Amino acid sequence: MKRLGFLALLLITLTVTSCEKTTDCGCSPVESYPQTYNFQNVDHSGQDDRLDMLSEIMAYVKTSDDGNTISQATLLNMFSNDGYTWEKTELNSSTKQIADKISSDANENIGIWISQLADISKNPGTGSNGTAGLVQNAGGTRQYLMDQNGFHLAEMIEKGVMGALSYYQATGVYLSSSKMDVDNETVETGKGTAMQHHWDEAFGYWGVPNEFGSPGFTYDKTAAYHRFWAKYTNEVNEVLGVNSRLMEAFIKGRTAINNKDYSARDESIANIRNTWEEVCAAMAIHYLNGAKANISDDAMRNHQLSEAAGFIYSLQFNPTTRMGRSEIMNDILPVYLNNLYEVSVGDLNTLRDLIASRYELEQEKENL
């Protein structure tokens, strides 16, 4: 991490304007924050490792779309970082893994998707309604390995892990009271206080560069950070302006911790949870729109509906979610997205409108 000079690290500047220099002027202080996430003693290397591992996992999983066989044992070894040699050599000395950080509510679902993927990939024929296999788009330029109901299992695994790992760990674990109501006095060089470190780890799961969303920042789709939540936050940024909003919440929260202003910290926690959930819901709407535009193309429609389903599934992993696990697993996915070959535009409009209403995105839904 960059080490900045003293002046660049001032965390709060109190400026009194239009007042006499008295202690009872009644003026409100103006708070100043860094524009980028450049603080002393920041370490989220464990989160970086897990995101790098997930990148390699997904690269392997998506070879199934080319007709390659996926080994369930290999995938499980990758998730547990046990007996697998990573392409990124630094990961081979890492003690981190993904499996032990996934929400317990997701273990069964993700395990089923992995098992199905491995089984279907052994000898994939042509997929269709009721038959698992490879499904080509109308132009013959793309194909996806899908189950008998049209779910693109690679997308279900990716979006499911994004929700049950990164989203859950950031919003539900590291920003929870168990990780926030801890020591904020003793500084460990390179990591800061326990509270600072936990905040930085939550930030690390977002997977963005320190300058993300700041004035002058240009998103680079060729950069290593173009993946997972960084990618999808930026995807809806033009409509929702979430890049700067989410980054500002992380910066303000870290600044508040440095300043021991726990009321401001808690306000930032609420903003992070709400804004990140907005990204998740908006991406579900985005892919429902995409599926509507490709309603007559089995491959493209089902691929985009699988992404939508994955984001809807992920909404449950925020502790303050507006759409909980019971509703998602009982009233939404099995009702609207049970068999992707049989959905109608009316079904998709109803589901999109339900999500848009719940997340106050009615004005933006057509543009997502």
mmCIF file of C-alpha atoms in Angstrom:
data_model
loop_
_atom_site.group_PDB
_atom_site.id
_atom_site.type_symbol
_atom_site.label_atom_id
_atom_site.label_comp_id
_atom_site.label_asym_id
_atom_site.label_seq_id
_atom_site.Cartn_x
_atom_site.Cartn_y
_atom_site.Cartn_z
ATOM 1 C CA MET A 1 0.000 0.000 0.000
ATOM 2 C CA LYS A 2 1.146 3.518 -0.672
ATOM 3 C CA ARG A 3 2.341 5.410 2.368
ATOM 4 C CA LEU A 4 1.160 8.979 2.174
ATOM 5 C CA GLY A 5 2.580 12.066 3.794
ATOM 6 C CA PHE A 6 1.106 13.548 6.917
ATOM 7 C CA LEU A 7 -0.908 16.227 5.164
ATOM 8 C CA ALA A 8 -2.577 13.725 2.826
ATOM 9 C CA LEU A 9 -3.588 11.620 5.792
ATOM 10 C CA LEU A 10 -5.514 14.251 7.725
ATOM 11 C CA LEU A 11 -8.759 12.483 8.387
ATOM 12 C CA ILE A 12 -11.089 15.243 9.515
ATOM 13 C CA THR A 13 -10.746 18.964 8.916
ATOM 14 C CA LEU A 14 -13.076 21.161 10.912
ATOM 15 C CA THR A 15 -13.652 24.473 9.206
ATOM 16 C CA VAL A 16 -15.710 27.235 10.745
ATOM 17 C CA THR A 17 -16.967 29.814 8.277
ATOM 18 C CA SER A 18 -19.007 33.005 8.542
ATOM 19 C CA CYS A 19 -18.622 33.115 12.350
ATOM 20 C CA GLU A 20 -16.764 35.034 14.997
ATOM 21 C CA LYS A 21 -13.961 33.157 16.704
ATOM 22 C CA THR A 22 -15.951 32.212 19.792
ATOM 23 C CA THR A 23 -16.763 28.843 21.266
ATOM 24 C CA ASP A 24 -20.489 29.445 21.091
ATOM 25 C CA CYS A 25 -20.850 30.637 17.516
ATOM 26 C CA GLY A 26 -23.401 27.881 16.789
ATOM 27 C CA CYS A 27 -21.811 26.941 13.475
ATOM 28 C CA SER A 28 -21.770 23.377 12.173
ATOM 29 C CA PRO A 29 -18.327 21.982 11.366
ATOM 30 C CA VAL A 30 -17.587 21.053 7.769
ATOM 31 C CA GLU A 31 -16.140 17.570 7.544
ATOM 32 C CA SER A 32 -13.487 16.767 4.953
ATOM 33 C CA TYR A 33 -12.652 13.285 3.680
ATOM 34 C CA PRO A 34 -10.054 11.839 1.327
ATOM 35 C CA GLN A 35 -11.253 11.377 -2.239
ATOM 36 C CA THR A 36 -9.625 7.955 -2.507
ATOM 37 C CA TYR A 37 -9.258 4.966 -0.202
ATOM 38 C CA ASN A 38 -5.666 5.754 0.689
ATOM 39 C CA PHE A 39 -5.162 5.318 4.422
ATOM 40 C CA GLN A 40 -2.305 4.133 6.591
ATOM 41 C CA ASN A 41 -2.094 0.486 7.625
ATOM 42 C CA VAL A 42 -4.523 -1.044 5.127
ATOM 43 C CA ASP A 43 -4.390 -4.780 4.471
ATOM 44 C CA HIS A 44 -7.044 -6.800 2.646
ATOM 45 C CA SER A 45 -4.659 -9.332 1.129
ATOM 46 C CA GLY A 46 -6.827 -12.238 2.273
ATOM 47 C CA GLN A 47 -9.778 -10.870 0.349
ATOM 48 C CA ASP A 48 -7.572 -10.239 -2.682
ATOM 49 C CA ASP A 49 -6.432 -13.862 -2.571
ATOM 50 C CA ARG A 50 -9.984 -15.166 -2.438
ATOM 51 C CA LEU A 51 -11.078 -13.029 -5.376
ATOM 52 C CA ASP A 52 -8.064 -14.244 -7.363
ATOM 53 C CA MET A 53 -8.984 -17.830 -6.477
ATOM 54 C CA LEU A 54 -12.565 -17.240 -7.564
ATOM 55 C CA SER A 55 -11.317 -15.853 -10.888
ATOM 56 C CA GLU A 56 -9.430 -19.080 -11.556
ATOM 57 C CA ILE A 57 -12.378 -21.169 -10.389
ATOM 58 C CA MET A 58 -14.709 -19.403 -12.787
ATOM 59 C CA ALA A 59 -12.245 -19.635 -15.671
ATOM 60 C CA TYR A 60 -12.220 -23.410 -15.121
ATOM 61 C CA VAL A 61 -15.998 -23.664 -14.654
ATOM 62 C CA LYS A 62 -16.692 -21.770 -17.877
ATOM 63 C CA THR A 63 -14.659 -24.226 -19.945
ATOM 64 C CA SER A 64 -17.777 -26.388 -19.604
ATOM 65 C CA ASP A 65 -19.382 -24.092 -22.185
ATOM 66 C CA ASP A 66 -16.781 -25.363 -24.659
ATOM 67 C CA GLY A 67 -17.800 -28.957 -23.984
ATOM 68 C CA ASN A 68 -15.013 -29.722 -21.511
ATOM 69 C CA THR A 69 -15.568 -32.058 -18.577
ATOM 70 C CA ILE A 70 -15.481 -30.461 -15.134
ATOM 71 C CA SER A 71 -14.119 -32.492 -12.227
ATOM 72 C CA GLN A 72 -16.151 -32.075 -9.067
ATOM 73 C CA ALA A 73 -13.144 -33.112 -6.983
ATOM 74 C CA THR A 74 -10.970 -30.471 -8.634
ATOM 75 C CA LEU A 75 -13.571 -27.778 -8.033
ATOM 76 C CA LEU A 76 -13.928 -28.711 -4.376
ATOM 77 C CA ASN A 77 -10.147 -28.653 -3.984
ATOM 78 C CA MET A 78 -10.081 -25.179 -5.504
ATOM 79 C CA PHE A 79 -12.782 -23.911 -3.160
ATOM 80 C CA SER A 80 -10.970 -25.332 -0.132
ATOM 81 C CA ASN A 81 -7.462 -24.479 -1.434
ATOM 82 C CA ASP A 82 -6.407 -28.038 -0.776
ATOM 83 C CA GLY A 83 -4.255 -30.029 -3.160
ATOM 84 C CA TYR A 84 -4.630 -27.629 -6.070
ATOM 85 C CA THR A 85 -1.883 -25.736 -7.911
ATOM 86 C CA TRP A 86 -2.976 -22.237 -8.853
ATOM 87 C CA GLU A 87 -1.890 -20.500 -12.041
ATOM 88 C CA LYS A 88 -1.123 -17.373 -10.029
ATOM 89 C CA THR A 89 1.883 -18.723 -8.165
ATOM 90 C CA GLU A 90 1.462 -16.420 -5.157
ATOM 91 C CA LEU A 91 -1.764 -18.225 -4.308
ATOM 92 C CA ASN A 92 0.066 -21.493 -3.779
ATOM 93 C CA SER A 93 1.544 -20.150 -0.548
ATOM 94 C CA SER A 94 -1.730 -18.598 0.610
ATOM 95 C CA THR A 95 -3.468 -20.019 3.666
ATOM 96 C CA LYS A 96 -6.799 -18.546 2.571
ATOM 97 C CA GLN A 97 -9.723 -20.418 1.082
ATOM 98 C CA ILE A 98 -13.244 -19.679 -0.120
ATOM 99 C CA ALA A 99 -15.158 -22.652 1.248
ATOM 100 C CA ASP A 100 -14.953 -21.674 4.911
ATOM 101 C CA LYS A 101 -16.149 -18.110 4.228
ATOM 102 C CA ILE A 102 -19.318 -18.897 2.284
ATOM 103 C CA SER A 103 -22.573 -18.322 4.139
ATOM 104 C CA SER A 104 -23.907 -21.553 5.599
ATOM 105 C CA ASP A 105 -27.253 -20.779 3.938
ATOM 106 C CA ALA A 106 -25.609 -21.181 0.528
ATOM 107 C CA ASN A 107 -23.531 -24.320 1.036
ATOM 108 C CA GLU A 108 -26.247 -26.715 -0.102
ATOM 109 C CA ASN A 109 -27.268 -24.720 -3.183
ATOM 110 C CA ILE A 110 -23.730 -24.125 -4.402
ATOM 111 C CA GLY A 111 -22.842 -27.759 -3.736
ATOM 112 C CA ILE A 112 -25.800 -28.898 -5.845
ATOM 113 C CA TRP A 113 -24.845 -26.590 -8.715
ATOM 114 C CA ILE A 114 -21.267 -27.872 -8.667
ATOM 115 C CA SER A 115 -22.450 -31.486 -8.657
ATOM 116 C CA GLN A 116 -24.896 -30.863 -11.513
ATOM 117 C CA LEU A 117 -22.260 -29.059 -13.558
ATOM 118 C CA ALA A 118 -19.767 -31.894 -13.169
ATOM 119 C CA ASP A 119 -22.383 -34.513 -14.042
ATOM 120 C CA ILE A 120 -23.818 -32.737 -17.093
ATOM 121 C CA SER A 121 -20.368 -31.867 -18.453
ATOM 122 C CA LYS A 122 -19.308 -35.520 -18.685
ATOM 123 C CA ASN A 123 -21.081 -36.143 -21.969
ATOM 124 C CA PRO A 124 -23.042 -33.075 -23.011
ATOM 125 C CA GLY A 125 -25.357 -33.357 -25.952
ATOM 126 C CA THR A 126 -27.643 -30.671 -27.258
ATOM 127 C CA GLY A 127 -29.677 -29.053 -24.535
ATOM 128 C CA SER A 128 -33.368 -28.257 -24.782
ATOM 129 C CA ASN A 129 -36.441 -28.001 -22.583
ATOM 130 C CA GLY A 130 -36.279 -31.067 -20.357
ATOM 131 C CA THR A 131 -32.800 -32.075 -21.531
ATOM 132 C CA ALA A 132 -29.539 -30.812 -20.062
ATOM 133 C CA GLY A 133 -26.738 -30.000 -22.480
ATOM 134 C CA LEU A 134 -25.093 -27.369 -24.643
ATOM 135 C CA VAL A 135 -27.437 -24.722 -26.014
ATOM 136 C CA GLN A 136 -26.360 -22.492 -28.916
ATOM 137 C CA ASN A 137 -27.667 -19.023 -29.598
ATOM 138 C CA ALA A 138 -29.591 -18.227 -32.770
ATOM 139 C CA GLY A 139 -26.493 -17.031 -34.595
ATOM 140 C CA GLY A 140 -24.409 -20.033 -33.589
ATOM 141 C CA THR A 141 -21.718 -17.797 -32.091
ATOM 142 C CA ARG A 142 -22.219 -18.702 -28.430
ATOM 143 C CA GLN A 143 -23.142 -21.769 -26.457
ATOM 144 C CA TYR A 144 -23.765 -22.470 -22.795
ATOM 145 C CA LEU A 145 -24.007 -25.640 -20.729
ATOM 146 C CA MET A 146 -27.479 -25.640 -19.184
ATOM 147 C CA ASP A 147 -29.504 -27.970 -17.015
ATOM 148 C CA GLN A 148 -32.871 -29.401 -18.044
ATOM 149 C CA ASN A 149 -34.659 -26.234 -16.941
ATOM 150 C CA GLY A 150 -32.331 -23.922 -18.837
ATOM 151 C CA PHE A 151 -30.160 -22.714 -15.974
ATOM 152 C CA HIS A 152 -26.631 -21.798 -17.025
ATOM 153 C CA LEU A 153 -24.888 -23.431 -14.082
ATOM 154 C CA ALA A 154 -21.645 -21.488 -14.488
ATOM 155 C CA GLU A 155 -23.557 -18.260 -13.899
ATOM 156 C CA MET A 156 -25.464 -19.675 -10.946
ATOM 157 C CA ILE A 157 -22.180 -20.686 -9.319
ATOM 158 C CA GLU A 158 -20.479 -17.353 -10.005
ATOM 159 C CA LYS A 159 -23.337 -15.118 -8.870
ATOM 160 C CA GLY A 160 -24.120 -17.406 -5.954
ATOM 161 C CA VAL A 161 -20.558 -17.220 -4.651
ATOM 162 C CA MET A 162 -20.410 -13.472 -5.239
ATOM 163 C CA GLY A 163 -23.404 -13.164 -2.952
ATOM 164 C CA ALA A 164 -22.586 -15.818 -0.377
ATOM 165 C CA LEU A 165 -18.894 -14.905 -0.126
ATOM 166 C CA SER A 166 -18.092 -11.264 -0.918
ATOM 167 C CA TYR A 167 -21.473 -9.628 -0.340
ATOM 168 C CA TYR A 168 -22.189 -11.691 2.769
ATOM 169 C CA GLN A 169 -18.748 -11.324 4.318
ATOM 170 C CA ALA A 170 -18.648 -7.562 3.721
ATOM 171 C CA THR A 171 -22.170 -6.560 4.727
ATOM 172 C CA GLY A 172 -23.050 -9.353 7.122
ATOM 173 C CA VAL A 173 -19.787 -10.224 8.846
ATOM 174 C CA TYR A 174 -17.117 -7.516 8.739
ATOM 175 C CA LEU A 175 -19.580 -4.646 9.117
ATOM 176 C CA SER A 176 -21.503 -6.431 11.872
ATOM 177 C CA SER A 177 -21.258 -5.540 15.555
ATOM 178 C CA SER A 178 -19.097 -8.602 16.216
ATOM 179 C CA LYS A 179 -16.384 -7.144 13.972
ATOM 180 C CA MET A 180 -17.030 -3.453 14.567
ATOM 181 C CA ASP A 181 -17.396 -3.358 18.344
ATOM 182 C CA VAL A 182 -13.749 -4.259 18.865
ATOM 183 C CA ASP A 183 -10.464 -2.597 19.821
ATOM 184 C CA ASN A 184 -9.749 0.690 18.101
ATOM 185 C CA GLU A 185 -6.707 1.746 20.120
ATOM 186 C CA THR A 186 -3.901 -0.746 19.546
ATOM 187 C CA VAL A 187 -2.279 -0.309 16.140
ATOM 188 C CA GLU A 188 -0.604 -3.247 14.415
ATOM 189 C CA THR A 189 1.814 -1.973 11.799
ATOM 190 C CA GLY A 190 0.463 -2.724 8.338
ATOM 191 C CA LYS A 191 -3.024 -3.586 9.585
ATOM 192 C CA GLY A 192 -4.088 -0.789 11.904
ATOM 193 C CA THR A 193 -6.436 -1.393 14.808
ATOM 194 C CA ALA A 194 -8.743 -4.404 14.841
ATOM 195 C CA MET A 195 -11.674 -2.190 13.883
ATOM 196 C CA GLN A 196 -9.767 -0.505 11.044
ATOM 197 C CA HIS A 197 -8.602 -3.863 9.735
ATOM 198 C CA HIS A 198 -12.094 -5.336 9.707
ATOM 199 C CA TRP A 199 -13.372 -2.296 7.820
ATOM 200 C CA ASP A 200 -10.579 -2.659 5.255
ATOM 201 C CA GLU A 201 -11.408 -6.339 4.834
ATOM 202 C CA ALA A 202 -15.029 -5.451 4.047
ATOM 203 C CA PHE A 203 -13.731 -2.967 1.474
ATOM 204 C CA GLY A 204 -11.440 -5.639 0.031
ATOM 205 C CA TYR A 205 -14.377 -7.898 -0.786
ATOM 206 C CA TRP A 206 -15.791 -5.189 -3.057
ATOM 207 C CA GLY A 207 -12.681 -5.662 -5.196
ATOM 208 C CA VAL A 208 -12.190 -2.128 -6.484
ATOM 209 C CA PRO A 209 -9.024 -0.003 -6.778
ATOM 210 C CA ASN A 210 -8.458 2.760 -4.221
ATOM 211 C CA GLU A 211 -9.333 5.468 -6.758
ATOM 212 C CA PHE A 212 -12.613 3.863 -7.873
ATOM 213 C CA GLY A 213 -15.413 6.400 -8.254
ATOM 214 C CA SER A 214 -13.201 9.391 -7.495
ATOM 215 C CA PRO A 215 -13.068 12.514 -9.702
ATOM 216 C CA GLY A 216 -10.977 11.776 -12.756
ATOM 217 C CA PHE A 217 -11.169 7.994 -12.364
ATOM 218 C CA THR A 218 -11.767 6.112 -15.605
ATOM 219 C CA TYR A 219 -12.989 2.538 -15.393
ATOM 220 C CA ASP A 220 -10.744 0.152 -17.338
ATOM 221 C CA LYS A 221 -12.420 -3.003 -18.635
ATOM 222 C CA THR A 222 -9.009 -4.542 -19.348
ATOM 223 C CA ALA A 223 -7.828 -4.146 -15.742
ATOM 224 C CA ALA A 224 -7.591 -7.020 -13.283
ATOM 225 C CA TYR A 225 -10.318 -5.449 -11.147
ATOM 226 C CA HIS A 226 -12.868 -5.835 -13.980
ATOM 227 C CA ARG A 227 -14.643 -8.746 -12.320
ATOM 228 C CA PHE A 228 -17.313 -9.614 -9.773
ATOM 229 C CA TRP A 229 -18.765 -6.744 -7.744
ATOM 230 C CA ALA A 230 -16.459 -4.058 -9.151
ATOM 231 C CA LYS A 231 -17.602 -4.948 -12.661
ATOM 232 C CA TYR A 232 -21.284 -4.972 -11.807
ATOM 233 C CA THR A 233 -21.208 -1.834 -9.687
ATOM 234 C CA ASN A 234 -19.785 -0.024 -12.684
ATOM 235 C CA GLU A 235 -22.331 -1.699 -14.971
ATOM 236 C CA VAL A 236 -25.207 0.202 -13.354
ATOM 237 C CA ASN A 237 -23.236 3.329 -12.478
ATOM 238 C CA GLU A 238 -24.362 5.372 -15.470
ATOM 239 C CA VAL A 239 -27.986 5.057 -14.361
ATOM 240 C CA LEU A 240 -27.578 5.010 -10.574
ATOM 241 C CA GLY A 241 -24.298 6.807 -9.827
ATOM 242 C CA VAL A 242 -23.294 4.055 -7.422
ATOM 243 C CA ASN A 243 -19.521 4.088 -7.966
ATOM 244 C CA SER A 244 -18.967 7.304 -6.048
ATOM 245 C CA ARG A 245 -21.760 6.673 -3.545
ATOM 246 C CA LEU A 246 -20.448 3.313 -2.415
ATOM 247 C CA MET A 247 -16.833 4.472 -2.378
ATOM 248 C CA GLU A 248 -17.740 7.583 -0.412
ATOM 249 C CA ALA A 249 -19.503 5.444 2.185
ATOM 250 C CA PHE A 250 -16.422 3.244 2.605
ATOM 251 C CA ILE A 251 -14.112 6.271 2.820
ATOM 252 C CA LYS A 252 -16.323 8.117 5.288
ATOM 253 C CA GLY A 253 -16.645 5.032 7.449
ATOM 254 C CA ARG A 254 -12.894 4.453 7.588
ATOM 255 C CA THR A 255 -12.377 8.136 8.353
ATOM 256 C CA ALA A 256 -14.969 7.962 11.124
ATOM 257 C CA ILE A 257 -13.199 4.969 12.663
ATOM 258 C CA ASN A 258 -9.894 6.829 12.548
ATOM 259 C CA ASN A 259 -11.626 9.738 14.283
ATOM 260 C CA LYS A 260 -13.475 7.438 16.724
ATOM 261 C CA ASP A 261 -16.795 8.830 15.537
ATOM 262 C CA TYR A 262 -18.893 5.687 15.801
ATOM 263 C CA SER A 263 -22.185 7.350 14.970
ATOM 264 C CA ALA A 264 -20.752 8.401 11.600
ATOM 265 C CA ARG A 265 -19.270 4.912 11.174
ATOM 266 C CA ASP A 266 -22.685 3.322 11.686
ATOM 267 C CA GLU A 267 -24.246 5.734 9.206
ATOM 268 C CA SER A 268 -21.678 4.600 6.639
ATOM 269 C CA ILE A 269 -22.435 0.950 7.384
ATOM 270 C CA ALA A 270 -26.104 1.572 6.621
ATOM 271 C CA ASN A 271 -25.198 3.406 3.407
ATOM 272 C CA ILE A 272 -22.884 0.603 2.271
ATOM 273 C CA ARG A 273 -25.493 -2.065 2.899
ATOM 274 C CA ASN A 274 -28.231 -0.097 1.143
ATOM 275 C CA THR A 275 -26.136 0.928 -1.861
ATOM 276 C CA TRP A 276 -24.580 -2.497 -2.397
ATOM 277 C CA GLU A 277 -28.051 -4.055 -2.218
ATOM 278 C CA GLU A 278 -29.235 -1.510 -4.772
ATOM 279 C CA VAL A 279 -26.465 -2.682 -7.121
ATOM 280 C CA CYS A 280 -27.542 -6.300 -6.666
ATOM 281 C CA ALA A 281 -31.212 -5.555 -7.314
ATOM 282 C CA ALA A 282 -30.391 -3.311 -10.274
ATOM 283 C CA MET A 283 -28.322 -6.051 -11.892
ATOM 284 C CA ALA A 284 -31.230 -8.469 -11.531
ATOM 285 C CA ILE A 285 -33.437 -5.945 -13.336
ATOM 286 C CA HIS A 286 -30.719 -5.406 -15.960
ATOM 287 C CA TYR A 287 -30.639 -9.096 -16.843
ATOM 288 C CA LEU A 288 -34.424 -9.426 -16.804
ATOM 289 C CA ASN A 289 -34.475 -6.634 -19.385
ATOM 290 C CA GLY A 290 -31.835 -8.470 -21.400
ATOM 291 C CA ALA A 291 -33.848 -11.686 -21.298
ATOM 292 C CA LYS A 292 -36.937 -9.858 -22.547
ATOM 293 C CA ALA A 293 -34.921 -8.517 -25.471
ATOM 294 C CA ASN A 294 -33.847 -12.087 -26.311
ATOM 295 C CA ILE A 295 -37.092 -13.847 -25.440
ATOM 296 C CA SER A 296 -37.099 -16.034 -28.585
ATOM 297 C CA ASP A 297 -33.439 -17.119 -28.293
ATOM 298 C CA ASP A 298 -33.215 -20.010 -25.826
ATOM 299 C CA ALA A 299 -29.484 -19.684 -25.192
ATOM 300 C CA MET A 300 -29.311 -15.927 -24.705
ATOM 301 C CA ARG A 301 -32.586 -15.677 -22.799
ATOM 302 C CA ASN A 302 -31.691 -18.482 -20.410
ATOM 303 C CA HIS A 303 -28.139 -17.228 -19.955
ATOM 304 C CA GLN A 304 -29.374 -13.798 -18.922
ATOM 305 C CA LEU A 305 -32.144 -15.215 -16.749
ATOM 306 C CA SER A 306 -29.535 -17.333 -14.961
ATOM 307 C CA GLU A 307 -27.597 -14.173 -14.166
ATOM 308 C CA ALA A 308 -30.792 -12.491 -12.979
ATOM 309 C CA ALA A 309 -31.610 -15.503 -10.812
ATOM 310 C CA GLY A 310 -28.112 -15.434 -9.333
ATOM 311 C CA PHE A 311 -28.411 -11.785 -8.340
ATOM 312 C CA ILE A 312 -31.892 -12.318 -6.897
ATOM 313 C CA TYR A 313 -30.537 -15.289 -4.942
ATOM 314 C CA SER A 314 -27.722 -13.091 -3.612
ATOM 315 C CA LEU A 315 -30.047 -10.440 -2.176
ATOM 316 C CA GLN A 316 -30.634 -12.615 0.891
ATOM 317 C CA PHE A 317 -27.053 -12.268 2.151
ATOM 318 C CA ASN A 318 -27.353 -8.667 3.326
ATOM 319 C CA PRO A 319 -28.467 -8.545 7.000
ATOM 320 C CA THR A 320 -30.759 -5.587 6.271
ATOM 321 C CA THR A 321 -32.092 -6.948 2.977
ATOM 322 C CA ARG A 322 -35.490 -5.892 1.726
ATOM 323 C CA MET A 323 -35.975 -9.343 0.172
ATOM 324 C CA GLY A 324 -35.169 -12.202 2.524
ATOM 325 C CA ARG A 325 -34.276 -15.836 2.027
ATOM 326 C CA SER A 326 -37.762 -17.234 2.610
ATOM 327 C CA GLU A 327 -39.362 -14.942 0.042
ATOM 328 C CA ILE A 328 -36.616 -15.532 -2.523
ATOM 329 C CA MET A 329 -36.511 -19.309 -2.172
ATOM 330 C CA ASN A 330 -40.271 -19.871 -1.819
ATOM 331 C CA ASP A 331 -42.128 -17.046 -3.527
ATOM 332 C CA ILE A 332 -39.820 -15.681 -6.220
ATOM 333 C CA LEU A 333 -37.369 -18.107 -7.819
ATOM 334 C CA PRO A 334 -39.690 -21.159 -7.928
ATOM 335 C CA VAL A 335 -42.640 -19.035 -9.060
ATOM 336 C CA TYR A 336 -41.101 -16.797 -11.716
ATOM 337 C CA LEU A 337 -37.871 -18.586 -12.690
ATOM 338 C CA ASN A 338 -38.574 -22.288 -12.314
ATOM 339 C CA ASN A 339 -38.206 -23.383 -15.942
ATOM 340 C CA LEU A 340 -36.406 -20.781 -18.030
ATOM 341 C CA TYR A 341 -37.627 -22.308 -21.291
ATOM 342 C CA GLU A 342 -41.219 -21.554 -20.338
ATOM 343 C CA VAL A 343 -41.099 -17.960 -19.087
ATOM 344 C CA SER A 344 -43.164 -15.268 -20.755
ATOM 345 C CA VAL A 345 -42.592 -11.559 -21.187
ATOM 346 C CA GLY A 346 -45.477 -11.058 -18.790
ATOM 347 C CA ASP A 347 -43.722 -13.157 -16.139
ATOM 348 C CA LEU A 348 -40.535 -11.157 -16.534
ATOM 349 C CA ASN A 349 -42.345 -7.828 -16.390
ATOM 350 C CA THR A 350 -44.117 -8.860 -13.195
ATOM 351 C CA LEU A 351 -40.865 -9.949 -11.568
ATOM 352 C CA ARG A 352 -38.996 -6.873 -12.744
ATOM 353 C CA ASP A 353 -41.719 -4.587 -11.430
ATOM 354 C CA LEU A 354 -41.761 -6.369 -8.082
ATOM 355 C CA ILE A 355 -38.022 -5.816 -7.644
ATOM 356 C CA ALA A 356 -38.158 -2.249 -8.952
ATOM 357 C CA SER A 357 -40.948 -1.374 -6.534
ATOM 358 C CA ARG A 358 -39.205 -2.961 -3.567
ATOM 359 C CA TYR A 359 -35.946 -1.129 -4.270
ATOM 360 C CA GLU A 360 -37.469 2.156 -5.451
ATOM 361 C CA LEU A 361 -36.122 1.735 -8.976
ATOM 362 C CA GLU A 362 -39.371 2.307 -10.881
ATOM 363 C CA GLN A 363 -37.988 5.384 -12.643
ATOM 364 C CA GLU A 364 -34.763 3.622 -13.619
ATOM 365 C CA LYS A 365 -35.985 0.117 -14.513
ATOM 366 C CA GLU A 366 -36.309 0.716 -18.255
ATOM 367 C CA ASN A 367 -32.748 2.047 -18.485
ATOM 368 C CA LEU A 368 -30.968 -0.628 -16.474
#
